[in-house]
CSV table of C-alpha atoms (C1' of nucleotides) and ligand atoms in Angstrom, one decimal:
chain,number,residue,atom,x,y,z
B,119,MET,CA,-73.4,44.2,-12.6
B,120,ARG,CA,-75.4,46.2,-14.8
B,121,TYR,CA,-78.6,44.1,-14.4
B,122,THR,CA,-79.0,41.3,-11.6
B,123,THR,CA,-78.2,37.8,-12.3
B,124,SER,CA,-81.7,37.1,-12.5
B,125,GLU,CA,-82.5,39.7,-15.0
B,126,GLU,CA,-79.7,38.8,-17.1
B,127,ASN,CA,-80.8,35.0,-17.2
B,128,TYR,CA,-84.5,35.9,-18.0
B,129,LEU,CA,-83.0,38.4,-21.1
B,130,LYS,CA,-80.9,35.7,-22.3
B,131,ALA,CA,-83.8,33.2,-22.4
B,132,ILE,CA,-86.0,35.4,-23.8
B,133,PHE,CA,-83.6,36.3,-26.5
B,134,HIS,CA,-82.9,32.7,-27.4
B,135,LEU,CA,-86.5,31.5,-27.4
B,136,GLY,CA,-87.5,34.5,-29.7
B,137,HIS,CA,-84.5,34.5,-31.9
B,138,GLY,CA,-85.2,34.2,-35.6
B,139,GLN,CA,-88.9,33.8,-34.7
B,140,GLN,CA,-91.8,36.0,-35.7
B,141,GLU,CA,-93.9,35.3,-32.7
B,142,ALA,CA,-93.7,36.6,-29.2
B,143,VAL,CA,-92.1,34.3,-26.7
B,144,LEU,CA,-94.5,32.5,-24.1
B,145,THR,CA,-94.7,32.8,-20.5
B,146,SER,CA,-94.6,29.1,-20.4
B,147,GLU,CA,-91.8,28.6,-22.6
B,148,ILE,CA,-89.6,30.9,-20.4
B,149,ALA,CA,-90.8,29.1,-17.1
B,150,SER,CA,-89.9,25.6,-18.6
B,151,ASN,CA,-86.4,26.9,-20.0
B,152,LEU,CA,-85.4,28.5,-16.6
B,153,ASN,CA,-86.8,25.6,-14.7
B,154,THR,CA,-89.1,28.1,-12.7
B,155,THR,CA,-92.7,28.8,-12.5
B,156,ALA,CA,-95.1,30.7,-14.6
B,157,ALA,CA,-96.0,33.1,-11.8
B,158,SER,CA,-92.3,33.7,-11.4
B,159,VAL,CA,-91.9,34.4,-14.9
B,160,THR,CA,-94.9,37.0,-14.8
B,161,ASP,CA,-93.4,38.9,-12.0
B,162,MET,CA,-89.9,39.2,-13.7
B,163,LEU,CA,-91.8,40.4,-17.2
B,164,LYS,CA,-93.4,43.0,-15.4
B,165,LYS,CA,-90.2,44.2,-14.0
B,166,LEU,CA,-88.2,44.0,-17.3
B,167,SER,CA,-91.1,45.7,-19.3
B,168,GLU,CA,-90.9,48.8,-16.5
B,169,LYS,CA,-87.3,48.9,-17.3
B,170,GLU,CA,-88.2,48.6,-21.3
B,171,LEU,CA,-85.9,45.8,-21.5
B,172,VAL,CA,-88.9,43.9,-23.1
B,173,SER,CA,-91.8,44.7,-24.9
B,174,TYR,CA,-94.8,42.7,-22.9
B,175,GLU,CA,-98.4,42.4,-23.1
B,176,ARG,CA,-100.4,40.5,-20.8
B,177,TYR,CA,-101.6,37.1,-21.8
B,178,ARG,CA,-99.9,38.0,-25.2
B,179,GLY,CA,-96.2,37.0,-25.0
B,180,VAL,CA,-92.9,39.3,-24.7
B,181,ARG,CA,-90.2,40.1,-27.0
B,182,VAL,CA,-86.8,41.9,-26.2
B,183,THR,CA,-86.6,45.4,-27.2
B,184,ARG,CA,-83.4,46.8,-29.0
B,185,LYS,CA,-82.1,47.7,-25.4
B,186,GLY,CA,-83.1,44.1,-24.0
B,187,GLU,CA,-81.4,42.6,-27.1
B,188,ARG,CA,-78.3,44.5,-26.4
B,189,ALA,CA,-78.2,43.5,-22.7
B,190,ALA,CA,-78.6,39.7,-23.8
B,191,LEU,CA,-75.7,39.7,-26.5
B,192,ASP,CA,-73.4,41.3,-24.0
B,193,VAL,CA,-74.1,38.4,-21.4
B,194,ILE,CA,-73.7,35.7,-24.5
B,195,ARG,CA,-70.7,37.3,-25.1
B,196,ARG,CA,-68.9,37.1,-21.9
B,197,HIS,CA,-70.6,33.1,-21.8
B,198,ARG,CA,-69.0,32.4,-24.7
B,199,LEU,CA,-65.7,34.1,-24.1
B,200,TRP,CA,-65.5,32.2,-20.8
B,201,GLU,CA,-66.3,28.9,-22.3
B,202,VAL,CA,-63.2,29.2,-24.9
B,203,PHE,CA,-61.3,30.2,-21.6
B,204,LEU,CA,-62.2,27.3,-19.8
B,205,THR,CA,-61.6,24.9,-22.8
B,206,ASP,CA,-58.6,26.4,-24.6
B,207,VAL,CA,-56.6,27.6,-21.3
B,208,LEU,CA,-57.7,25.4,-18.6
B,209,LYS,CA,-58.4,22.5,-20.6
B,210,PHE,CA,-61.9,21.5,-19.5
B,211,GLY,CA,-63.8,19.2,-21.8
B,212,TRP,CA,-66.6,21.0,-23.8
B,213,ASP,CA,-69.1,19.3,-21.9
B,214,GLU,CA,-68.0,20.6,-18.8
B,215,VAL,CA,-68.1,24.4,-19.4
B,216,HIS,CA,-71.6,25.5,-19.8
B,217,HIS,CA,-72.6,25.6,-16.2
B,218,LEU,CA,-69.3,27.1,-15.1
B,219,ALA,CA,-70.0,30.0,-17.9
B,220,GLU,CA,-73.5,30.5,-16.6
B,221,GLU,CA,-71.6,31.7,-13.5
B,222,LEU,CA,-68.7,33.5,-14.7
B,223,GLU,CA,-71.0,35.4,-17.3
B,224,HIS,CA,-72.4,37.4,-14.6
B,225,VAL,CA,-69.0,38.8,-13.4
B,226,SER,CA,-69.5,42.6,-14.4
B,227,SER,CA,-66.5,44.2,-15.9
B,228,ASP,CA,-65.9,45.5,-19.6
B,229,GLU,CA,-62.5,45.8,-19.0
B,230,LEU,CA,-62.2,42.2,-17.8
B,231,ILE,CA,-63.9,40.7,-21.1
B,232,SER,CA,-62.0,43.0,-23.1
B,233,ARG,CA,-59.0,41.7,-21.8
B,234,LEU,CA,-60.0,38.2,-21.8
B,235,ASP,CA,-61.0,38.6,-25.5
B,236,ARG,CA,-57.7,39.9,-26.2
B,237,PHE,CA,-55.7,37.3,-24.4
B,238,LEU,CA,-57.6,34.5,-26.2
B,239,GLY,CA,-56.7,36.2,-29.5
B,240,HIS,CA,-60.3,37.4,-30.3
B,241,PRO,CA,-62.1,34.1,-31.0
B,242,ARG,CA,-65.0,34.1,-33.2
B,243,PHE,CA,-66.5,30.9,-32.0
B,244,ASP,CA,-67.0,29.1,-28.7
B,245,PRO,CA,-66.5,25.5,-28.0
B,246,HIS,CA,-70.0,24.4,-29.3
B,247,GLY,CA,-69.4,26.3,-32.5
B,248,ASP,CA,-71.7,29.2,-31.5
B,249,PRO,CA,-70.6,32.8,-32.9
B,250,ILE,CA,-69.4,35.1,-30.2
B,251,PRO,CA,-70.8,38.8,-30.5
B,252,ASP,CA,-68.4,41.5,-30.8
B,253,LYS,CA,-67.8,44.2,-28.2
B,254,ASN,CA,-70.7,46.1,-29.9
B,255,GLY,CA,-73.3,43.3,-29.7
B,256,LYS,CA,-72.8,42.1,-33.1
B,257,LEU,CA,-73.4,38.6,-33.7
B,258,LEU,CA,-72.6,36.8,-36.9
B,259,ALA,CA,-75.2,34.5,-38.5
B,260,GLY,CA,-74.9,31.2,-36.6
B,261,LYS,CA,-75.2,27.7,-37.1
B,262,VAL,CA,-77.6,26.8,-40.0
B,263,ARG,CA,-78.1,23.7,-41.6
B,264,SER,CA,-78.7,20.7,-38.9
B,265,LEU,CA,-77.7,17.0,-39.6
B,266,ASP,CA,-81.4,15.9,-40.3
B,267,GLY,CA,-82.3,16.3,-43.7
B,268,VAL,CA,-79.2,16.0,-45.4
B,269,ASN,CA,-78.8,13.6,-48.3
B,270,GLN,CA,-77.8,9.9,-47.9
B,271,GLY,CA,-74.1,9.7,-48.8
B,272,SER,CA,-73.4,13.3,-48.3
B,273,ASP,CA,-69.9,14.3,-46.5
B,274,TRP,CA,-69.9,17.1,-43.7
B,275,VAL,CA,-67.9,18.6,-41.0
B,276,VAL,CA,-69.4,19.0,-37.7
B,277,SER,CA,-69.7,22.6,-37.1
B,278,GLY,CA,-71.4,22.6,-33.8
B,279,VAL,CA,-74.6,21.5,-31.5
B,280,LEU,CA,-77.9,23.1,-30.6
B,281,ASP,CA,-77.4,22.0,-27.2
B,282,ASP,CA,-74.9,22.7,-24.6
B,283,ALA,CA,-76.1,20.5,-21.9
B,284,THR,CA,-73.4,18.0,-20.6
B,285,PRO,CA,-75.3,14.8,-21.0
B,286,PHE,CA,-75.7,15.4,-24.5
B,287,LEU,CA,-71.9,16.6,-25.0
B,288,GLN,CA,-70.8,13.3,-23.2
B,289,PHE,CA,-72.9,11.2,-25.2
B,290,LEU,CA,-71.5,12.8,-28.5
B,291,ASN,CA,-68.1,12.1,-26.8
B,292,ARG,CA,-68.6,8.6,-26.4
B,293,LYS,CA,-69.4,8.4,-30.3
B,294,GLY,CA,-66.3,10.8,-31.3
B,295,ILE,CA,-68.5,13.4,-32.5
B,296,ARG,CA,-67.4,17.1,-31.9
B,297,PRO,CA,-66.8,20.5,-33.8
B,298,GLY,CA,-64.4,19.9,-36.7
B,299,ILE,CA,-64.8,16.1,-36.9
B,300,ARG,CA,-65.7,14.8,-40.6
B,301,LEU,CA,-68.8,12.7,-41.2
B,302,ASN,CA,-70.2,10.5,-44.2
B,303,VAL,CA,-73.8,9.8,-44.2
B,304,ILE,CA,-74.2,6.3,-44.9
B,305,HIS,CA,-77.6,5.4,-44.6
B,306,ILE,CA,-80.8,7.0,-43.4
B,307,ASP,CA,-83.9,5.0,-42.3
B,308,PRO,CA,-86.9,6.1,-44.1
B,309,TYR,CA,-89.2,4.9,-41.2
B,310,ASP,CA,-87.5,6.8,-38.2
B,311,GLN,CA,-85.1,9.0,-39.9
B,312,SER,CA,-82.3,7.6,-37.8
B,313,MET,CA,-78.8,7.8,-39.5
B,314,LEU,CA,-76.0,5.7,-39.7
B,315,VAL,CA,-72.7,7.8,-40.3
B,316,ALA,CA,-69.0,7.3,-40.6
B,317,VAL,CA,-67.0,9.2,-38.0
B,318,GLU,CA,-63.6,10.6,-39.1
B,319,SER,CA,-61.8,8.0,-36.9
B,320,GLY,CA,-63.4,5.0,-38.9
B,321,ARG,CA,-66.1,4.1,-36.3
B,322,GLU,CA,-69.7,3.9,-37.6
B,323,GLU,CA,-72.6,5.2,-35.3
B,324,TYR,CA,-76.2,5.1,-35.3
B,325,LEU,CA,-77.9,8.4,-34.5
B,326,SER,CA,-81.5,9.2,-33.6
B,327,PHE,CA,-83.6,11.8,-35.4
B,328,ASP,CA,-83.6,13.6,-31.9
B,329,VAL,CA,-79.7,13.8,-32.1
B,330,THR,CA,-79.2,14.6,-35.6
B,331,GLN,CA,-81.6,17.5,-35.1
B,332,LEU,CA,-78.9,18.9,-32.5
B,333,ILE,CA,-76.0,18.5,-34.7
B,334,THR,CA,-75.2,21.2,-37.1
B,335,VAL,CA,-72.7,21.0,-40.1
B,336,ALA,CA,-71.0,22.7,-43.0
B,337,GLN,CA,-69.9,21.6,-46.2
B,338,ALA,CA,-66.9,19.1,-46.3
O,134,MET,CA,-71.6,28.2,-4.1
O,135,ARG,CA,-71.2,26.2,-0.9
O,136,TYR,CA,-72.2,29.3,1.2
O,137,THR,CA,-73.8,32.4,0.1
O,138,THR,CA,-71.9,35.4,-1.3
O,139,SER,CA,-72.7,37.3,1.9
O,140,GLU,CA,-72.1,34.6,3.9
O,141,GLU,CA,-68.7,33.9,2.4
O,142,ASN,CA,-68.1,38.0,2.9
O,143,TYR,CA,-68.9,38.0,6.3
O,144,LEU,CA,-66.9,35.1,7.0
O,145,LYS,CA,-63.8,36.6,5.4
O,146,ALA,CA,-63.9,39.7,7.2
O,147,ILE,CA,-64.3,37.7,10.5
O,148,PHE,CA,-61.3,35.7,9.7
O,149,HIS,CA,-59.2,38.7,8.8
O,150,LEU,CA,-60.2,41.0,11.7
O,151,GLY,CA,-59.5,38.2,14.4
O,152,HIS,CA,-56.4,36.8,12.8
O,153,GLY,CA,-53.5,36.6,14.9
O,154,GLN,CA,-55.6,38.3,17.7
O,155,GLN,CA,-56.8,36.6,21.2
O,156,GLU,CA,-59.8,38.9,21.6
O,157,ALA,CA,-63.1,38.4,19.8
O,158,VAL,CA,-64.1,40.5,16.8
O,159,LEU,CA,-66.7,43.2,17.6
O,160,THR,CA,-69.8,43.6,15.8
O,161,SER,CA,-69.1,47.2,14.9
O,162,GLU,CA,-65.5,46.1,13.5
O,163,ILE,CA,-67.3,44.0,11.1
O,164,ALA,CA,-69.7,46.6,10.2
O,165,SER,CA,-67.4,49.1,9.3
O,166,ASN,CA,-65.2,46.6,7.5
O,167,LEU,CA,-68.4,45.6,5.4
O,168,ASN,CA,-69.7,48.9,5.1
O,169,THR,CA,-72.7,48.1,6.7
O,170,THR,CA,-74.8,48.4,9.9
O,171,ALA,CA,-74.4,47.0,13.3
O,172,ALA,CA,-78.2,45.7,13.0
O,173,SER,CA,-77.4,43.7,9.8
O,174,VAL,CA,-74.3,42.2,11.2
O,175,THR,CA,-76.1,40.9,14.3
O,176,ASP,CA,-78.7,39.3,11.9
O,177,MET,CA,-75.9,37.6,10.1
O,178,LEU,CA,-73.9,36.5,12.9
O,179,LYS,CA,-76.9,34.7,14.3
O,180,LYS,CA,-77.3,32.7,11.2
O,181,LEU,CA,-73.6,32.0,11.0
O,182,SER,CA,-73.7,30.7,14.6
O,183,GLU,CA,-76.8,28.7,13.8
O,184,LYS,CA,-74.8,27.2,11.1
O,185,GLU,CA,-71.8,26.4,13.3
O,186,LEU,CA,-69.6,28.8,11.2
O,187,VAL,CA,-68.8,31.2,14.0
O,188,SER,CA,-68.8,31.0,17.7
O,189,TYR,CA,-71.0,33.9,18.9
O,190,GLU,CA,-72.1,35.3,22.3
O,191,ARG,CA,-74.3,38.3,22.6
O,192,TYR,CA,-72.6,41.6,23.3
O,193,ARG,CA,-69.4,39.6,23.7
O,194,GLY,CA,-68.2,39.3,20.0
O,195,VAL,CA,-67.6,36.6,17.4
O,196,ARG,CA,-64.9,34.3,16.3
O,197,VAL,CA,-64.8,31.9,13.5
O,198,THR,CA,-64.9,28.2,14.3
O,199,ARG,CA,-62.8,25.7,12.9
O,200,LYS,CA,-65.2,25.1,10.3
O,201,GLY,CA,-65.8,28.9,9.5
O,202,GLU,CA,-62.2,29.4,9.2
O,203,ARG,CA,-61.8,26.6,6.6
O,204,ALA,CA,-64.4,28.2,4.6
O,205,ALA,CA,-63.0,31.6,5.1
O,206,LEU,CA,-59.4,30.2,3.6
O,207,ASP,CA,-61.4,28.9,0.8
O,208,VAL,CA,-62.5,32.1,-0.4
O,209,ILE,CA,-59.1,33.8,0.1
O,210,ARG,CA,-57.7,31.1,-1.9
O,211,ARG,CA,-59.9,31.7,-4.9
O,212,HIS,CA,-59.3,35.5,-4.3
O,213,ARG,CA,-55.7,35.5,-4.3
O,214,LEU,CA,-55.2,32.9,-7.2
O,215,TRP,CA,-57.9,35.2,-9.2
O,216,GLU,CA,-55.5,38.2,-8.3
O,217,VAL,CA,-52.5,36.4,-9.8
O,218,PHE,CA,-54.5,35.3,-13.0
O,219,LEU,CA,-55.5,39.1,-13.3
O,220,THR,CA,-52.3,40.5,-13.2
O,221,ASP,CA,-49.8,37.8,-14.6
O,222,VAL,CA,-52.3,36.6,-17.5
O,223,LEU,CA,-54.6,39.5,-18.3
O,224,LYS,CA,-51.8,42.1,-17.5
O,225,PHE,CA,-54.3,44.2,-15.0
O,226,GLY,CA,-52.1,46.5,-12.6
O,227,TRP,CA,-51.8,45.4,-8.9
O,228,ASP,CA,-54.1,48.1,-8.1
O,229,GLU,CA,-56.9,47.2,-10.2
O,230,VAL,CA,-57.4,43.6,-9.6
O,231,HIS,CA,-58.9,43.6,-6.0
O,232,HIS,CA,-62.5,44.6,-6.8
O,233,LEU,CA,-62.6,42.2,-9.3
O,234,ALA,CA,-61.2,39.3,-7.2
O,235,GLU,CA,-64.1,40.1,-4.6
O,236,GLU,CA,-66.6,39.0,-7.6
O,237,LEU,CA,-64.8,36.0,-9.1
O,238,GLU,CA,-63.9,34.5,-5.6
O,239,HIS,CA,-67.6,33.6,-5.2
O,240,VAL,CA,-67.8,31.5,-8.3
O,241,SER,CA,-68.1,28.1,-6.9
O,242,SER,CA,-66.2,25.1,-8.4
O,243,ASP,CA,-63.0,23.5,-6.7
O,244,GLU,CA,-62.3,22.1,-10.3
O,245,LEU,CA,-62.1,25.5,-11.8
O,246,ILE,CA,-59.8,26.8,-9.0
O,247,SER,CA,-57.6,23.5,-9.1
O,248,ARG,CA,-57.2,24.1,-12.9
O,249,LEU,CA,-56.6,27.8,-12.4
O,250,ASP,CA,-53.8,27.0,-9.8
O,251,ARG,CA,-52.3,24.5,-12.1
O,252,PHE,CA,-52.3,26.9,-15.0
O,253,LEU,CA,-50.7,29.7,-13.1
O,254,GLY,CA,-47.9,27.4,-11.7
O,255,HIS,CA,-48.9,26.8,-8.1
O,256,PRO,CA,-48.3,30.5,-7.0
O,257,ARG,CA,-47.4,30.8,-3.3
O,258,PHE,CA,-48.2,34.8,-3.3
O,259,ASP,CA,-50.6,37.1,-4.6
O,260,PRO,CA,-49.7,40.6,-5.9
O,261,HIS,CA,-49.9,42.2,-2.9
O,262,GLY,CA,-47.4,39.7,-1.3
O,263,ASP,CA,-49.9,37.7,0.5
O,264,PRO,CA,-49.5,34.0,1.0
O,265,ILE,CA,-52.0,31.7,-1.2
O,266,PRO,CA,-53.7,29.1,1.1
O,267,ASP,CA,-53.1,25.6,-0.4
O,268,LYS,CA,-56.4,23.2,-1.4
O,269,ASN,CA,-56.3,22.0,2.1
O,270,GLY,CA,-56.5,25.4,3.6
O,271,LYS,CA,-53.3,25.9,4.9
O,272,LEU,CA,-51.7,29.3,5.0
O,273,LEU,CA,-48.1,30.2,5.4
O,274,ALA,CA,-47.0,32.6,7.5
O,275,GLY,CA,-47.6,36.0,6.0
O,276,LYS,CA,-46.2,39.2,6.0
O,277,VAL,CA,-44.7,40.1,9.1
O,278,ARG,CA,-42.3,43.1,9.6
O,279,SER,CA,-43.6,46.5,8.3
O,280,LEU,CA,-41.6,49.4,7.2
O,281,ASP,CA,-42.3,51.5,10.4
O,282,GLY,CA,-40.0,50.7,13.1
O,283,VAL,CA,-37.0,49.6,11.1
O,284,ASN,CA,-33.6,51.6,11.5
O,285,GLN,CA,-32.5,54.4,9.6
O,286,GLY,CA,-30.1,53.4,7.0
O,287,SER,CA,-31.2,49.8,6.5
O,288,ASP,CA,-31.7,48.2,3.6
O,289,TRP,CA,-34.9,46.2,2.6
O,290,VAL,CA,-37.1,44.8,0.0
O,291,VAL,CA,-40.8,45.5,-0.4
O,292,SER,CA,-42.6,42.3,0.2
O,293,GLY,CA,-46.2,43.3,0.3
O,294,VAL,CA,-49.0,45.9,1.4
O,295,LEU,CA,-51.4,45.6,4.0
O,296,ASP,CA,-54.1,47.4,2.3
O,297,ASP,CA,-55.4,46.3,-1.2
O,298,ALA,CA,-57.4,49.2,-1.9
O,299,THR,CA,-57.1,51.0,-5.2
O,300,PRO,CA,-56.2,54.6,-4.2
O,301,PHE,CA,-53.5,53.4,-1.8
O,302,LEU,CA,-51.8,51.1,-4.5
O,303,GLN,CA,-52.0,53.9,-7.1
O,304,PHE,CA,-50.1,56.2,-4.5
O,305,LEU,CA,-47.2,53.5,-4.3
O,306,ASN,CA,-47.2,53.3,-8.1
O,307,ARG,CA,-46.6,57.0,-8.3
O,308,LYS,CA,-43.6,56.4,-6.2
O,309,GLY,CA,-42.4,53.5,-7.7
O,310,ILE,CA,-43.0,51.3,-4.7
O,311,ARG,CA,-44.4,47.7,-5.4
O,312,PRO,CA,-43.2,44.0,-4.1
O,313,GLY,CA,-39.7,43.1,-5.2
O,314,ILE,CA,-38.6,46.8,-5.1
O,315,ARG,CA,-35.5,47.5,-2.7
O,316,LEU,CA,-35.3,50.3,-0.5
O,317,ASN,CA,-32.9,52.2,1.5
O,318,VAL,CA,-34.1,54.2,4.6
O,319,ILE,CA,-32.3,57.4,4.4
O,320,HIS,CA,-33.9,59.0,7.2
O,321,ILE,CA,-36.6,59.0,9.9
O,322,ASP,CA,-38.0,62.0,11.4
O,323,PRO,CA,-38.3,61.7,15.2
O,324,TYR,CA,-41.1,64.0,15.5
O,325,ASP,CA,-43.7,62.2,13.3
O,326,GLN,CA,-42.0,59.1,12.4
O,327,SER,CA,-42.2,59.9,8.6
O,328,MET,CA,-39.4,58.2,6.5
O,329,LEU,CA,-37.1,59.5,3.6
O,330,VAL,CA,-36.3,56.3,1.6
O,331,ALA,CA,-34.4,55.8,-1.7
O,332,VAL,CA,-36.2,53.7,-4.1
O,333,GLU,CA,-34.3,51.0,-6.5
O,334,SER,CA,-35.2,53.5,-9.3
O,335,GLY,CA,-32.8,56.2,-7.8
O,336,ARG,CA,-35.9,58.4,-6.9
O,337,GLU,CA,-36.0,59.7,-3.2
O,338,GLU,CA,-39.5,59.6,-1.6
O,339,TYR,CA,-41.2,60.9,1.8
O,340,LEU,CA,-43.5,58.4,3.3
O,341,SER,CA,-45.9,59.2,6.2
O,342,PHE,CA,-46.2,56.9,9.2
O,343,ASP,CA,-49.7,56.0,8.1
O,344,VAL,CA,-48.0,54.8,4.9
O,345,THR,CA,-45.1,53.0,6.2
O,346,GLN,CA,-47.4,50.9,8.6
O,347,LEU,CA,-48.9,49.6,5.4
O,348,ILE,CA,-45.8,48.4,3.9
O,349,THR,CA,-44.3,45.2,4.7
O,350,VAL,CA,-40.5,44.5,4.0
O,351,ALA,CA,-37.9,41.6,4.1
O,352,GLN,CA,-34.3,41.5,4.5
O,353,ALA,CA,-32.5,42.9,1.4
X,264,DT,C1',-72.6,51.1,44.3
X,265,DT,C1',-75.3,53.9,41.3
X,266,DT,C1',-75.5,56.2,36.9
X,267,DG,C1',-74.0,57.6,32.2
X,268,DT,C1',-73.0,56.1,27.7
X,269,DA,C1',-71.7,53.6,24.0
X,270,DA,C1',-72.0,49.2,21.9
X,271,DT,C1',-75.4,45.8,21.0
X,272,DT,C1',-79.5,43.9,19.9
X,273,DT,C1',-84.3,43.9,18.9
X,274,DA,C1',-88.5,45.3,16.7
X,275,DG,C1',-90.7,46.4,12.5
X,276,DG,C1',-90.2,47.0,7.4
X,277,DC,C1',-88.8,46.7,2.9
X,278,DA,C1',-87.0,44.8,-1.9
X,279,DA,C1',-85.6,41.1,-4.9
X,280,DG,C1',-87.0,36.7,-6.1
X,281,DT,C1',-89.2,32.8,-5.8
X,282,DC,C1',-93.4,29.7,-4.7
X,283,DT,C1',-98.6,27.5,-4.5
X,284,DA,C1',-103.3,28.0,-4.9
X,285,DA,C1',-107.0,30.8,-6.7
X,286,DT,C1',-108.7,33.5,-10.4
X,287,DT,C1',-109.0,35.3,-14.8
X,288,DT,C1',-108.6,35.3,-19.6
X,289,DA,C1',-107.9,34.1,-24.8
X,290,DT,C1',-109.4,31.2,-27.9
X,291,DA,C1',-110.6,26.5,-29.6
X,292,DT,C1',-114.7,23.9,-29.9
X,293,DT,C1',-119.1,22.8,-30.1
Q,274,DA,C1',-123.2,32.3,-29.4
Q,275,DA,C1',-121.9,29.6,-25.5
Q,276,DT,C1',-118.8,27.1,-23.2
Q,277,DA,C1',-114.8,24.3,-22.1
Q,278,DT,C1',-110.1,24.6,-21.0
Q,279,DA,C1',-105.3,25.5,-21.3
Q,280,DA,C1',-102.2,29.3,-20.1
Q,281,DA,C1',-101.5,32.9,-17.7
Q,282,DT,C1',-102.1,36.4,-14.1
Q,283,DT,C1',-102.9,37.5,-9.3
Q,284,DA,C1',-103.2,36.9,-4.4
Q,285,DG,C1',-100.9,35.8,-0.5
Q,286,DA,C1',-96.4,33.9,1.4
Q,287,DC,C1',-91.8,32.9,2.5
Q,288,DT,C1',-86.5,33.7,2.5
Q,289,DT,C1',-82.4,36.4,2.4
Q,290,DG,C1',-80.3,40.5,3.2
Q,291,DC,C1',-80.7,44.8,4.3
Q,292,DC,C1',-82.4,49.3,6.9
Q,293,DT,C1',-83.9,52.7,10.6
Q,294,DA,C1',-85.4,53.4,15.2
Q,295,DA,C1',-86.2,51.6,19.7
Q,296,DA,C1',-84.8,49.0,23.4
Q,297,DT,C1',-81.1,46.7,26.0
Q,298,DT,C1',-76.8,45.7,28.2
Q,299,DA,C1',-72.1,45.8,29.5
Q,300,DC,C1',-68.6,48.4,32.0
Q,301,DA,C1',-66.5,52.6,33.1
Q,302,DA,C1',-66.5,56.6,35.9
Q,303,DA,C1',-68.4,59.0,39.5
Y,420,MN,MN1,-73.0,27.6,-22.9
Y,421,MN,MN1,-71.6,27.4,-25.9
Y,422,MN,MN1,-57.4,41.4,-2.7
Y,423,MN,MN1,-54.3,40.5,-2.8
DNA sequence: TTTGTAATTTAGGCAAGTCTAATTTATATT
DNA sequence: AATATAAATTAGACTTGCCTAAATTACAAA
């Protein structure tokens, strides 16, 4: 393990929380993301800063350095490749793989990941529609447009989700929604932005604004 | 993880060292097996004893309880299934997989192991000829006869090795020896028990007593 | 039966990672 | 400009797993 499991988890969290954002990531955001306390986060930030993986100013927040970003992308690459393995090879549901990948991502062997990548046929996206960084840490532009804010009547293909947690994905499973599925937006309620959509299977489903925000779509 | 990585490693070591032996396992044996100090071993034995995974008497040595044996066999099952995956699916050499399996064996998910086992076709032996415990912790009788002590002139099939370490396996690779290969014992030196064998490929190789002790064979 | 010695255990400490409670600081609001 | 307050940091502790050095103990040899 190049870095400890704990260090890797912090780097990943800081990278995700700060990605595509100008402002530094706050201690409290990291604490809530990792389900730990602000005091623990402060301790770790000092250690990561010492190792030049993050640039950190007391009370001012933190961001990953180039070195820290690279480490984070390596972890993300491992995470997403294992997710592909678990769904495509071992036939797990897309709602079951995230927490397993959280463990497997810390197994440290470049050779293992390289061979896994080759065996899987160099997949470019994980089961949730997230792009897989290449071996040099290059990440393709990810999921951009989310289902909230599209026009009534328009057609889309689900490209991914912005939350990998099991309960949310099981909820989508019940509605027949997953990456690759086509959607037609029948109606958007002007009051609460809730949406009625026709799913490929023919079913019609109501989606609250909270949910449409977490579903990403591409042109049909 | 049902138990910590460290606890699992101790249980596995105690199980292996005590297996098929009447006497209890000594603190110093465990320390040398796990490359740690006797003091650390004593600390851990107290913890494992507290959890009823081993029966331990100060100064008298230790053995796994039924519960500890079951835990050890679960770890061994995971270890050997991952070794099969790494060689058969990812095409690692049999000399490269042991240390990777040492990490993967601690990933805790019965469902993962059950699916891996199914995907691999329920293999009964690992790449080193060791039997894979089933999901109930039942272990088939393992490798029994080793190459030292066989008769001059006799024919054998290599069934496995008693040491999974990379340098030893690379040594055997250089001589074309691996499980499944046929051997004919051409000559045994009466002084040092060193052996000249004909390998399937046609080559003749000298094997010292230290080496023949670590190679197991079955009837040709 | 005493004694020497090697193995083992205990004592005391250290690092990583976490926590709660107390304190400090940035900053928004009078 | 003073002050309130929410966020962040520090202080102090705990657990796990490990270590070195100093006792202890089993047991073999005298
Ligand atoms: Mn995930
Ligand atoms: Mn994912
Ligand atoms: Mn092995
Ligand atoms: Mn093996």
